[in-house]
PDB file of C-alpha atoms in Angstrom:
ATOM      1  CA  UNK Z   1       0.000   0.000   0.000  1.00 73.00           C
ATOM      2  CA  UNK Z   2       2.782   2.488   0.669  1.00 77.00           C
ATOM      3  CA  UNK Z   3       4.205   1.893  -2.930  1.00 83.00           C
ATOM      4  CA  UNK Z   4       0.989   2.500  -4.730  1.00 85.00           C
ATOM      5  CA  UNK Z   5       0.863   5.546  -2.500  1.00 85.00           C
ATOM      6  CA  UNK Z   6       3.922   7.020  -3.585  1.00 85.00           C
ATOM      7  CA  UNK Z   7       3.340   5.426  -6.992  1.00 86.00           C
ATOM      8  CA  UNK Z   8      -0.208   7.779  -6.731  1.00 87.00           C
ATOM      9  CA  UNK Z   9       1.929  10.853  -5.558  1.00 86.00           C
ATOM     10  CA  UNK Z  10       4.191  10.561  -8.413  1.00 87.00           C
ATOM     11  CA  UNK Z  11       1.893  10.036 -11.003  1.00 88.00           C
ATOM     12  CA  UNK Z  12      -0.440  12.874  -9.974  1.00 89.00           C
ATOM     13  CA  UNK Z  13       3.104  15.236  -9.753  1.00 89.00           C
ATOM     14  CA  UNK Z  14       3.910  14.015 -13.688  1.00 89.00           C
ATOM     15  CA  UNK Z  15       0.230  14.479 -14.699  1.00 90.00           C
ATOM     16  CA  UNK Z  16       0.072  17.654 -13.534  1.00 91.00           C
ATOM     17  CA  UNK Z  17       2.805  18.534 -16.104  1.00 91.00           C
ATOM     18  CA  UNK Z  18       1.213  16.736 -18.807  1.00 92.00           C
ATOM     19  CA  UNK Z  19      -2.316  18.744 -18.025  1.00 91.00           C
ATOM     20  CA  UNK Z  20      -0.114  21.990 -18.207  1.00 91.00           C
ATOM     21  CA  UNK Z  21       0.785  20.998 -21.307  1.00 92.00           C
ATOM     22  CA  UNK Z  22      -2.657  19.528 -22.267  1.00 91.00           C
ATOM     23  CA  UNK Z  23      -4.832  22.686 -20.969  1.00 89.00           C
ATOM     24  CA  UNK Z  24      -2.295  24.678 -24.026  1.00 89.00           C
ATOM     25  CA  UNK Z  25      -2.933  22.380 -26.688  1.00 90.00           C
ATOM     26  CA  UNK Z  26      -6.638  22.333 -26.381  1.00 86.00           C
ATOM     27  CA  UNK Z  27      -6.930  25.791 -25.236  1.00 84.00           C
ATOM     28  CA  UNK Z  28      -4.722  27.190 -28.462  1.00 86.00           C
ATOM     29  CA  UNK Z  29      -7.641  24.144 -30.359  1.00 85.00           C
ATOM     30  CA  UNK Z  30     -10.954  25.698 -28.981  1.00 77.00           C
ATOM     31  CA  UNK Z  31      -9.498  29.514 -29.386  1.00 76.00           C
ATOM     32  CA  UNK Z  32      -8.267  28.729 -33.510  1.00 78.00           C
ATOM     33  CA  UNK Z  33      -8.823  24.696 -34.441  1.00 78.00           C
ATOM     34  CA  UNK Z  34      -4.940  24.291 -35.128  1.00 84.00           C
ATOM     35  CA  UNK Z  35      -3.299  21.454 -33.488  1.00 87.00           C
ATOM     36  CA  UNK Z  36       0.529  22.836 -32.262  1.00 89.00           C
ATOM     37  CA  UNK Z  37       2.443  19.576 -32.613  1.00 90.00           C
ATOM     38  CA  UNK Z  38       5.482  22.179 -32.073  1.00 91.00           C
ATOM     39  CA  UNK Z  39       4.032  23.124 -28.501  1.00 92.00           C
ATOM     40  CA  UNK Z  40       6.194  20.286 -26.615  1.00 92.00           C
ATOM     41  CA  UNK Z  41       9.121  22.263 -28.071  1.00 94.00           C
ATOM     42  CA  UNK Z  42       7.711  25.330 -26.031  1.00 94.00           C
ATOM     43  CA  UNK Z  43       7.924  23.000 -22.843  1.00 94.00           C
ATOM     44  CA  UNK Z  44      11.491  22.852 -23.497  1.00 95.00           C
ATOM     45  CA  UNK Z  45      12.253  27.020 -24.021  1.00 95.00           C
ATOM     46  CA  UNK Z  46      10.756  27.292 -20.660  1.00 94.00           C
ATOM     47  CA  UNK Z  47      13.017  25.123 -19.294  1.00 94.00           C
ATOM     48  CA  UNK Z  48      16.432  25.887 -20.811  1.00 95.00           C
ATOM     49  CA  UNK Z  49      15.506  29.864 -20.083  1.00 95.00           C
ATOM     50  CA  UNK Z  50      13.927  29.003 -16.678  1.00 94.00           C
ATOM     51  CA  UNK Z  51      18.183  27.243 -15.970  1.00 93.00           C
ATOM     52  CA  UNK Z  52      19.570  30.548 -17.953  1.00 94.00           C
ATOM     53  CA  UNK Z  53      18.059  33.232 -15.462  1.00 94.00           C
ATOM     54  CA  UNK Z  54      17.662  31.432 -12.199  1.00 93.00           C
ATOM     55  CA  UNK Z  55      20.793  29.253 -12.103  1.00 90.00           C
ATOM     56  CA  UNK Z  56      23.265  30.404 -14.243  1.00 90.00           C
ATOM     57  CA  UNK Z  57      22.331  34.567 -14.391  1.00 92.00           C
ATOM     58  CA  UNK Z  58      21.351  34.169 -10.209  1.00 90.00           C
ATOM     59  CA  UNK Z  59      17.910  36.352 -10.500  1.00 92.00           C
ATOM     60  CA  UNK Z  60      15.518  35.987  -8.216  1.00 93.00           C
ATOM     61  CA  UNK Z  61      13.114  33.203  -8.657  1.00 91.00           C
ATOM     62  CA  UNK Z  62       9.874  35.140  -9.448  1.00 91.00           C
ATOM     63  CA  UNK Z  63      11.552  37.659 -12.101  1.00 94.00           C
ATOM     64  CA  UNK Z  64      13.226  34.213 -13.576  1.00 93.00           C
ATOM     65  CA  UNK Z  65       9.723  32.462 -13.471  1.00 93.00           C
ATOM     66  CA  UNK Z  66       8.431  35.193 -15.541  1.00 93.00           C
ATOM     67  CA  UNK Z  67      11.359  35.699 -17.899  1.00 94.00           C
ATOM     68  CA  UNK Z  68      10.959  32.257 -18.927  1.00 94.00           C
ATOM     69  CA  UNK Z  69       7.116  32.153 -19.204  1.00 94.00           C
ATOM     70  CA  UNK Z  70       7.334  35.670 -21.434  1.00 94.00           C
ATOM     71  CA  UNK Z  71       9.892  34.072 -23.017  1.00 93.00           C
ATOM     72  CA  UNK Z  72       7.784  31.605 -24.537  1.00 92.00           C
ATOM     73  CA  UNK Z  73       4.958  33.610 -24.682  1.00 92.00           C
ATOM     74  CA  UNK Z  74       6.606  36.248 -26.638  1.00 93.00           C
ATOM     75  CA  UNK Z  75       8.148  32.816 -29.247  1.00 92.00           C
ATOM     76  CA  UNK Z  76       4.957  31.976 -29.655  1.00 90.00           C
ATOM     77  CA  UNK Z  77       3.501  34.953 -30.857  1.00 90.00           C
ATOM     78  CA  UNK Z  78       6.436  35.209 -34.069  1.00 90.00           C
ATOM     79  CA  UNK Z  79       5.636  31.577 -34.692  1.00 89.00           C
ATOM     80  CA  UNK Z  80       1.912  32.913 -35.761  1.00 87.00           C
ATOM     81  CA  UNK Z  81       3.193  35.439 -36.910  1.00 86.00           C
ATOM     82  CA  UNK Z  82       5.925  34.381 -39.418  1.00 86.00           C
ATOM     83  CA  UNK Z  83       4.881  30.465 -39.417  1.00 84.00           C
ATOM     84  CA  UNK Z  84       1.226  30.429 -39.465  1.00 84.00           C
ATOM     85  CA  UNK Z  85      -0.382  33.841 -40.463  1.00 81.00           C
ATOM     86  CA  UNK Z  86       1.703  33.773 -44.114  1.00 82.00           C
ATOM     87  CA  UNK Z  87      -0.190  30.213 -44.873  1.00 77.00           C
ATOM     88  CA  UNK Z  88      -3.379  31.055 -42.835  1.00 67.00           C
ATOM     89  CA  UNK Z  89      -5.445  30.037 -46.064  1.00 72.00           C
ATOM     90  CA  UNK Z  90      -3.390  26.823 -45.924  1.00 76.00           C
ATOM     91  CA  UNK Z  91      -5.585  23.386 -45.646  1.00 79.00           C
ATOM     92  CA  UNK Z  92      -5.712  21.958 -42.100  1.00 77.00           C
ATOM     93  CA  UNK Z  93      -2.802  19.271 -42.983  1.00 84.00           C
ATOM     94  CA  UNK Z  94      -0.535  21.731 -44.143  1.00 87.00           C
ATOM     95  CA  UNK Z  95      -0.591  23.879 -41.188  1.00 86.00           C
ATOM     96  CA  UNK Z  96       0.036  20.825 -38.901  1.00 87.00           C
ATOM     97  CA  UNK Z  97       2.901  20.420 -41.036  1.00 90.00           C
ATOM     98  CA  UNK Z  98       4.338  23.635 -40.520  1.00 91.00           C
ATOM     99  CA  UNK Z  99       4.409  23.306 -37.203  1.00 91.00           C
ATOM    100  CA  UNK Z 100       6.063  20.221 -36.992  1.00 91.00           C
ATOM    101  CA  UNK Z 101       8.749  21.795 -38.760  1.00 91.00           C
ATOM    102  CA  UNK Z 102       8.959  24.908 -36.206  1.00 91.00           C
ATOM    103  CA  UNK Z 103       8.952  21.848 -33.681  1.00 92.00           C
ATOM    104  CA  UNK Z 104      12.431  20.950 -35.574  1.00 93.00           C
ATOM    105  CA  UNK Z 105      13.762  24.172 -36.275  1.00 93.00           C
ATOM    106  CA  UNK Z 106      13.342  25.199 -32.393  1.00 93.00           C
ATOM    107  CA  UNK Z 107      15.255  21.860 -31.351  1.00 94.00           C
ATOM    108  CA  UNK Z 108      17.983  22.412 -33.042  1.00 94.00           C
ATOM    109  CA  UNK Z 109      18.319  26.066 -32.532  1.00 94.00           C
ATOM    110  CA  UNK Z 110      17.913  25.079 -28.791  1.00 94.00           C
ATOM    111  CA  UNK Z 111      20.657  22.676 -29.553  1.00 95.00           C
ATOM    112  CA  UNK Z 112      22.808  25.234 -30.851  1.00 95.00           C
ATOM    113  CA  UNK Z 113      22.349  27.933 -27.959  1.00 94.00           C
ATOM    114  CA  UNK Z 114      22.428  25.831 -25.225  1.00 94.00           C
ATOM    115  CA  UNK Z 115      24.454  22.351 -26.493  1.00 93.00           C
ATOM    116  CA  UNK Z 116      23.838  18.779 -26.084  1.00 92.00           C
ATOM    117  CA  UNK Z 117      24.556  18.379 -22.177  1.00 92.00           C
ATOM    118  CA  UNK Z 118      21.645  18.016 -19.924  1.00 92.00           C
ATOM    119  CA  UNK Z 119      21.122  21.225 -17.248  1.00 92.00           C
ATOM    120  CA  UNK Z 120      19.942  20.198 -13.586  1.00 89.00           C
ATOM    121  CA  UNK Z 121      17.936  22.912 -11.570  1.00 89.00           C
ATOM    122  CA  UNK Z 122      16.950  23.028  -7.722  1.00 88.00           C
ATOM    123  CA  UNK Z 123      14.057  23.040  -6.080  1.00 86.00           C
ATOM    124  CA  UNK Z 124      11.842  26.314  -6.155  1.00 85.00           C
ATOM    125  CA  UNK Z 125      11.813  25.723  -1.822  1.00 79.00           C
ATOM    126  CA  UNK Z 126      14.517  24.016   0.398  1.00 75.00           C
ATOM    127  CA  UNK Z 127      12.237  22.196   2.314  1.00 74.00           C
ATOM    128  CA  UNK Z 128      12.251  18.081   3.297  1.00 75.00           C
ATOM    129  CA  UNK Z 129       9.774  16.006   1.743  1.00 75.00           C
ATOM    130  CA  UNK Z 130       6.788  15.262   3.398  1.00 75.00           C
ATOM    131  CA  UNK Z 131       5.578  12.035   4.919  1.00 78.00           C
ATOM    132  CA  UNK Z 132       2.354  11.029   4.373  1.00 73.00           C
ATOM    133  CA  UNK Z 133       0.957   7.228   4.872  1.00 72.00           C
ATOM    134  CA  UNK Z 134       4.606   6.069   4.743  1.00 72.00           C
ATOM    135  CA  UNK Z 135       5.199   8.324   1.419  1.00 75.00           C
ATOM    136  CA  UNK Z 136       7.824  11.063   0.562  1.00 77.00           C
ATOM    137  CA  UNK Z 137       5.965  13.907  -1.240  1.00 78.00           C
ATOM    138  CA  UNK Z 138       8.446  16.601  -2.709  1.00 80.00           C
ATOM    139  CA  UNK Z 139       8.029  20.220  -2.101  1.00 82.00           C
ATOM    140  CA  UNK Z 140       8.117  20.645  -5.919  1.00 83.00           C
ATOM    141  CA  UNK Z 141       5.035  18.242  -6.442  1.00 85.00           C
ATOM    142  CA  UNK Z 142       3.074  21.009  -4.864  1.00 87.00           C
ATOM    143  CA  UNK Z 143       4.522  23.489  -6.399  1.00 88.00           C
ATOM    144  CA  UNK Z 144       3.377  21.684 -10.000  1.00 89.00           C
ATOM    145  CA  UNK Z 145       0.041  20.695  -8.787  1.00 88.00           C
ATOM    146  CA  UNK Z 146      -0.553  24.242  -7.460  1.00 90.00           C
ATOM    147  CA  UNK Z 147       0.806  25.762 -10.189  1.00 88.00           C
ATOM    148  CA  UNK Z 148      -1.564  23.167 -13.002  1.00 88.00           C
ATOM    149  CA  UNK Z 149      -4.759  24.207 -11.186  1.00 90.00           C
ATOM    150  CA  UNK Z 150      -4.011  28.049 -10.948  1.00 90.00           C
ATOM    151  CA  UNK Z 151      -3.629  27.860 -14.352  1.00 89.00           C
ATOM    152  CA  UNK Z 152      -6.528  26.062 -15.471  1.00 86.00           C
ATOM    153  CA  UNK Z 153      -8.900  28.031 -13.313  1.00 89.00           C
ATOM    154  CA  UNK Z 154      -7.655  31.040 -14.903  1.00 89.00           C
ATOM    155  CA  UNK Z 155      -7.962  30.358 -18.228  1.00 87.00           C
ATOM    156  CA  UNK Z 156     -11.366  28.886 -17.422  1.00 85.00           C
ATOM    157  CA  UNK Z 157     -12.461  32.259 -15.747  1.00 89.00           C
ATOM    158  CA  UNK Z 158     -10.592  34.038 -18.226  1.00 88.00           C
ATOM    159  CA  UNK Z 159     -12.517  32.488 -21.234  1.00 83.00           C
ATOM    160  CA  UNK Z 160     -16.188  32.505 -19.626  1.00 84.00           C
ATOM    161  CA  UNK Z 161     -15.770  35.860 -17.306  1.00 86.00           C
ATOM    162  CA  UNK Z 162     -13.668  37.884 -20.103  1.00 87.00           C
ATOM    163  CA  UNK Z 163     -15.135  39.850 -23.070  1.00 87.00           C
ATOM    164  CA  UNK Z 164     -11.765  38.711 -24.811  1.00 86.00           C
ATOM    165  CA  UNK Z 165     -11.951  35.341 -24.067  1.00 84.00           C
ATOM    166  CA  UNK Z 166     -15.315  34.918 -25.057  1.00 85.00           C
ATOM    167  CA  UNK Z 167     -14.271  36.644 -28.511  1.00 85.00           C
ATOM    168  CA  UNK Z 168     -11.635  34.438 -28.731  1.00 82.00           C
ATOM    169  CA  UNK Z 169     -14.120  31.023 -28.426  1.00 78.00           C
ATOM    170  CA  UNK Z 170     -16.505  33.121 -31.075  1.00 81.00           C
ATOM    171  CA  UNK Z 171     -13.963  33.606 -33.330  1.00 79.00           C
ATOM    172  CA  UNK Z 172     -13.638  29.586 -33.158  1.00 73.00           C
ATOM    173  CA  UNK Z 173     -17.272  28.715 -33.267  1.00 74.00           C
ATOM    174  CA  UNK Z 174     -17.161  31.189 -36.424  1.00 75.00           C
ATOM    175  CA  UNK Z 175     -14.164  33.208 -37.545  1.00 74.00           C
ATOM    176  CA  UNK Z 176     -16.565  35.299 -39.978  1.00 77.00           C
ATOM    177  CA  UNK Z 177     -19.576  35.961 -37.861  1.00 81.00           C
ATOM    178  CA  UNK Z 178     -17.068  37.696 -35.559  1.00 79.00           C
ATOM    179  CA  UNK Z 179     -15.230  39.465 -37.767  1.00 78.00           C
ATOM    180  CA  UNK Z 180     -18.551  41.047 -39.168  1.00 77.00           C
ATOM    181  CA  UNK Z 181     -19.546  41.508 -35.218  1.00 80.00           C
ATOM    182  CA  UNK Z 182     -16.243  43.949 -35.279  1.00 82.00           C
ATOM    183  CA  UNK Z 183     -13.823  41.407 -33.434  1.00 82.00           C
ATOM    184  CA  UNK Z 184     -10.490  41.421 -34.901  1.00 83.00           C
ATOM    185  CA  UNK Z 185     -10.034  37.701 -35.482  1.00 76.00           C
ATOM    186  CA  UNK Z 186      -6.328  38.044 -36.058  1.00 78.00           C
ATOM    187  CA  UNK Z 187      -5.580  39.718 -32.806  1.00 83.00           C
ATOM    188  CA  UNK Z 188      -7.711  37.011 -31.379  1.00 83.00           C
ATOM    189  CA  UNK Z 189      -5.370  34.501 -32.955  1.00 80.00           C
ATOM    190  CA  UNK Z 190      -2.547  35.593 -32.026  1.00 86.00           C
ATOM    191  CA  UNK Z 191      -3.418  36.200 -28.252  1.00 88.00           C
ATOM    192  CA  UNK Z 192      -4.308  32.490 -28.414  1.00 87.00           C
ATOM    193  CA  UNK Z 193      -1.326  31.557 -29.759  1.00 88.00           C
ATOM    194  CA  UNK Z 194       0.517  33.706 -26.740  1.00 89.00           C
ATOM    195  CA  UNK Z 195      -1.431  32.186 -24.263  1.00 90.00           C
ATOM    196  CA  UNK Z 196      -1.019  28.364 -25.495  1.00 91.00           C
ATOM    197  CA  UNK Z 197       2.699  28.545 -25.861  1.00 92.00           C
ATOM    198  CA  UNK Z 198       3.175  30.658 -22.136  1.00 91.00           C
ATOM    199  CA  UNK Z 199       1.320  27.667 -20.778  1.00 91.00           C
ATOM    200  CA  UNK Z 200       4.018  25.504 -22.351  1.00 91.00           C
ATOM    201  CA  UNK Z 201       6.481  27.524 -20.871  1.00 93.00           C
ATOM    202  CA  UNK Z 202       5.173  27.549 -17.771  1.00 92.00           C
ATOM    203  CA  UNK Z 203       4.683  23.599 -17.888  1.00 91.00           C
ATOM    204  CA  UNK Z 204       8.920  23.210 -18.360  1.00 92.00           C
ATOM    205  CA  UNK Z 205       9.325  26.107 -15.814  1.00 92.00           C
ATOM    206  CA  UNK Z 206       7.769  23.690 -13.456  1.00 90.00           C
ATOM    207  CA  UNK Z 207       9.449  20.413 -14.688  1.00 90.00           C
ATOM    208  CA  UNK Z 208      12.812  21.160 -14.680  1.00 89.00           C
ATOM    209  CA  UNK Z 209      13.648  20.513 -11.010  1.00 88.00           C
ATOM    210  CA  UNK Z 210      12.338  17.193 -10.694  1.00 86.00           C
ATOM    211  CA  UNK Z 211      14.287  16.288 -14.064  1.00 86.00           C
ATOM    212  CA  UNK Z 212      17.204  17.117 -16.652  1.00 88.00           C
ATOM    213  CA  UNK Z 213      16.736  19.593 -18.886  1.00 91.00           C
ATOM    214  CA  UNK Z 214      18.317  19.551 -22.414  1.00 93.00           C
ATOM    215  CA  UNK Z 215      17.190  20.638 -26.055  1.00 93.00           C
ATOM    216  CA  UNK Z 216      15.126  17.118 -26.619  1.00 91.00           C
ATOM    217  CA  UNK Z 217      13.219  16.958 -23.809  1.00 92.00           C
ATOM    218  CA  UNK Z 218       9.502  18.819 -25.496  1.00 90.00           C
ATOM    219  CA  UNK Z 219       9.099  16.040 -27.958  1.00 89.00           C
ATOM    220  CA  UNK Z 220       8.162  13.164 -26.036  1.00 90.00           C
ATOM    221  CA  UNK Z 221       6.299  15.559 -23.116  1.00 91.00           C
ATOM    222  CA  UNK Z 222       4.676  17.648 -26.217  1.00 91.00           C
ATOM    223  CA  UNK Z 223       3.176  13.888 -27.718  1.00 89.00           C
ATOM    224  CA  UNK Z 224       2.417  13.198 -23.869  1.00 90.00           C
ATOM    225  CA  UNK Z 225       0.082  16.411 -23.618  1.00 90.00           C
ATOM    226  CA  UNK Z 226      -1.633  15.774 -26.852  1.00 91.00           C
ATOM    227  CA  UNK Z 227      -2.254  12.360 -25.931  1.00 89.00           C
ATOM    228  CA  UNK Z 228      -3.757  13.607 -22.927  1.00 89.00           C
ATOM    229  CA  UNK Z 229      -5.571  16.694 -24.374  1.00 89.00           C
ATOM    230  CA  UNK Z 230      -7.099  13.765 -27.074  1.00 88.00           C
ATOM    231  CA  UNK Z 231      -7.660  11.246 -23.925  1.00 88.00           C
ATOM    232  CA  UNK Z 232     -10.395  14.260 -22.070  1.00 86.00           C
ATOM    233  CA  UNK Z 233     -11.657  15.485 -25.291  1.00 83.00           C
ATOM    234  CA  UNK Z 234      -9.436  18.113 -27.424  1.00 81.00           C
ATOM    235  CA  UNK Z 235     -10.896  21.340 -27.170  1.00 77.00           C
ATOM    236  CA  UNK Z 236     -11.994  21.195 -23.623  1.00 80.00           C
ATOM    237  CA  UNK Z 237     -10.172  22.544 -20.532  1.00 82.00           C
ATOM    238  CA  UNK Z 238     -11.087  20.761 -17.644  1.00 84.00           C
ATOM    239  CA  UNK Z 239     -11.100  17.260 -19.504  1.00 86.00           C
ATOM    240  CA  UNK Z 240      -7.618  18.098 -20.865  1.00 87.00           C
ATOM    241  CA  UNK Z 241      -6.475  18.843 -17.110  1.00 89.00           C
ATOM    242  CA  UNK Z 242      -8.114  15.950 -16.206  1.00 89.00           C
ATOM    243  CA  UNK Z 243      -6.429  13.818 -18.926  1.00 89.00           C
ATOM    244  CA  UNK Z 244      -3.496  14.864 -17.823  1.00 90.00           C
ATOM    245  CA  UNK Z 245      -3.494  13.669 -14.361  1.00 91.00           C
ATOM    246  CA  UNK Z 246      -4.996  10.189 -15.735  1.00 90.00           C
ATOM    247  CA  UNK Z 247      -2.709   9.364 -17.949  1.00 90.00           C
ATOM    248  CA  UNK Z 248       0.418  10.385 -15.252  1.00 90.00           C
ATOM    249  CA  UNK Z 249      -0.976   7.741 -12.384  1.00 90.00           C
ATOM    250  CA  UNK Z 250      -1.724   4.881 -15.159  1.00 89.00           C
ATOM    251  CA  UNK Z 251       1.992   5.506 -16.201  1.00 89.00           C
ATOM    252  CA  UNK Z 252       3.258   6.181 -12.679  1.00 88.00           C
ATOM    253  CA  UNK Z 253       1.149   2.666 -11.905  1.00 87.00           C
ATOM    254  CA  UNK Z 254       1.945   0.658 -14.820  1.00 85.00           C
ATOM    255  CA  UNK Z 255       5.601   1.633 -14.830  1.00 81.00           C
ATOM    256  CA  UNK Z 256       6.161   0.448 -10.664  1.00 79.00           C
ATOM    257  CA  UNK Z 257       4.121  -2.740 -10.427  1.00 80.00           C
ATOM    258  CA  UNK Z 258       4.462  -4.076 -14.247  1.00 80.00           C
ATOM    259  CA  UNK Z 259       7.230  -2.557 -16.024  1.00 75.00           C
ATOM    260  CA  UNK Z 260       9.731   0.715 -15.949  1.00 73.00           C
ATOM    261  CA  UNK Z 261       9.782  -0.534 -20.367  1.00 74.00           C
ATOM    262  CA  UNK Z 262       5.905   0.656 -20.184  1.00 75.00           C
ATOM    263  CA  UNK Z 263       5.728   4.264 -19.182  1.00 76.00           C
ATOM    264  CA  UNK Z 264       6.060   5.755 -22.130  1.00 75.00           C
ATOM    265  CA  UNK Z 265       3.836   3.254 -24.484  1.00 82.00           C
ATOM    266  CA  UNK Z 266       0.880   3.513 -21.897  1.00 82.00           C
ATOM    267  CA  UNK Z 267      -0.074   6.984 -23.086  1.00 80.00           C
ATOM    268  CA  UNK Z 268      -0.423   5.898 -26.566  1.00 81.00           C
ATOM    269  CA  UNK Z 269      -2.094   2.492 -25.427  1.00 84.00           C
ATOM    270  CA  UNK Z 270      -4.823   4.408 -23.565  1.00 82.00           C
ATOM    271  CA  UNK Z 271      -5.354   6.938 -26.354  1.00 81.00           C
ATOM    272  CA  UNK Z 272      -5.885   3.910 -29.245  1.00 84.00           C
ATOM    273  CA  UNK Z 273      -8.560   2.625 -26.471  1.00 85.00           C
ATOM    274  CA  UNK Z 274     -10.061   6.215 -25.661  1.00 82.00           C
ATOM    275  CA  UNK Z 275     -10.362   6.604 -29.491  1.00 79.00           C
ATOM    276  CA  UNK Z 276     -11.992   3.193 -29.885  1.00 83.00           C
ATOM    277  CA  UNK Z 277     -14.494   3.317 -27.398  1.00 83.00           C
ATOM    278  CA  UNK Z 278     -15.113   6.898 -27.003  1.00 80.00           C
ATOM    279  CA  UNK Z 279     -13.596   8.943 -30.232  1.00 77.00           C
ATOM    280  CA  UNK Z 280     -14.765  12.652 -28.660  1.00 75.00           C
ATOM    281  CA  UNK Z 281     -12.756  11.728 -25.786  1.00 77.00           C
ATOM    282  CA  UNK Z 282     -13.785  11.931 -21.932  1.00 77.00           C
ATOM    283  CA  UNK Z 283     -15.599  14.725 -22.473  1.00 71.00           C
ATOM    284  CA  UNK Z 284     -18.017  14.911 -25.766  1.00 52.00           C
ATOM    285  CA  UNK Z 285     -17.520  17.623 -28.272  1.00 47.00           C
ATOM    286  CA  UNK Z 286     -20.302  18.867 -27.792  1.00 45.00           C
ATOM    287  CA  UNK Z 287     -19.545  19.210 -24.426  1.00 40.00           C
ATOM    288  CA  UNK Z 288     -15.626  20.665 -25.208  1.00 38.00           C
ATOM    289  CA  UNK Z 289     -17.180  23.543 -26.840  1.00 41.00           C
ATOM    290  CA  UNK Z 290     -18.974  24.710 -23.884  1.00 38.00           C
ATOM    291  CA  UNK Z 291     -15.871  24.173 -21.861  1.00 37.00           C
TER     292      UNK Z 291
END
């Protein structure tokens, strides 16, 4: 019992990252209908920038926190601009495309900047683990889970409670009925896109004390969040967040009382089901577009 415990803490710390990541994907989805397959590579800025300014500059941790979250922020917005605006009459496939090539081109310029070695960080608070029922629970576990639900709460409020967010989901139920309502769908767009790839940020901001950091690191954790964004339903919030946290204890489970070889096939395993049995996801889309 006190293995499956910890197993349970360490799978809801991992799927807390992977809802960060999720909550992006399908927020940048509902706000535009583009799938970012270049938005794990946005996990990774935030962590290589998050090492830059906190370890290796020595600023203090909130002004590094939000250097690294602007910092991908700020990327994001001259991917639409230069990536996706120039093709925005581009077919559906060829936009996925180009940002799978972005995905590349970011990789390897983060392989040029920073090099090949991994970068270790500490955690954001010196304080022991804690014991509860027999299990060690890291400081930085809350800090992720803390930091996951701020987030999606405020994009949720944000969205609903905002006269820009709810422009934003009109300009995705339909991009001309808006624009002819007077709401520039371009600004829109490119908000989203801001907003999606500071989430990534803020999702290897996060990650990188509990593991290495290095230029490769968004591809698998970018395929992770879209597996979990497809597992609640793409397109909605809360069933992306909860995704996220599903598909982190199955792995945490699978990987300590079956196999280590299984963590990473599990996601995709659970997504073939999810997509057999249920292709909207968790959450139908019906439902996704409500939020």
């Amino acid at each position: 019992m006190q293995e499956i415990i910890q197993y349970l803490f360490s799978g809801v710390t991992t799927g807390a990252v992977y809802a960060v990541i999720a909550v992006g994907l399908s927020m940048l989805y509902s706000s535009t209908e583009l799938i970012n397959f270049a938005h794990g590579e946005f996990v990774m800025i935030g962590a290589l920038v998050m090492v830059t300014l906190w370890v290796r500059l020595g600023l203090p941790l909130p002004l590094a926190l939000a250097g690294a979250v602007a910092a991908g922020g700020m990327l994001g917005l001259v991917f639409e601009r230069l990536a996706i605006r120039t093709a925005k009459n581009a077919a559906p496939i060829t936009l996925i495309i180009i940002t799978v090539g972005a995905g590349i081109f970011l990789k390897g310029s983060a392989m040029i900047i920073w090099g090949k070695d991994p970068f270790s960080m500490p955690s954001f608070s010196s304080h022991e683990s804690f014991e509860l029922f027999g299990a060690a629970l890291l400081p930085q576990s809350i800090w992720i889970v803390t930091a996951a639900l701020v987030l999606a709460g405020g994009i949720h409020l944000f969205l609903k409670q905002t006269l820009t967010g709810k422009a934003m989901v009109a300009c995705a139920v339909n991009k001309k009925a808006a624009w002819l309502s007077g709401i520039p769908s371009e600004k829109m767009g490119i908000l989203a896109f801001g907003i999606s790839t500071g989430c990534g940020a803020v999702a290897g901001v996060f990650i990188a004390p509990i593991t290495m950091s290095s230029y490769d690191m968004g591809t698998i954790l970018g395929l992770k969040g879209f597996c979990a964004a497809m597992i609640g339903g793409l397109g909605s919030l809360w069933g992306a967040f909860a995704g996220g946290l599903l598909l982190g204890i199955l792995e945490s489970l699978g990987a300590g009382l079956i196999s280590s070889g299984l963590k990473d096939a599990i996601a995709f395993v659970l997504l073939l089901l999810i997509l057999y049995i249920r292709p909207g996801g968790l959450f139908a889309a019906k439902e996704a577009k409500r939020f």
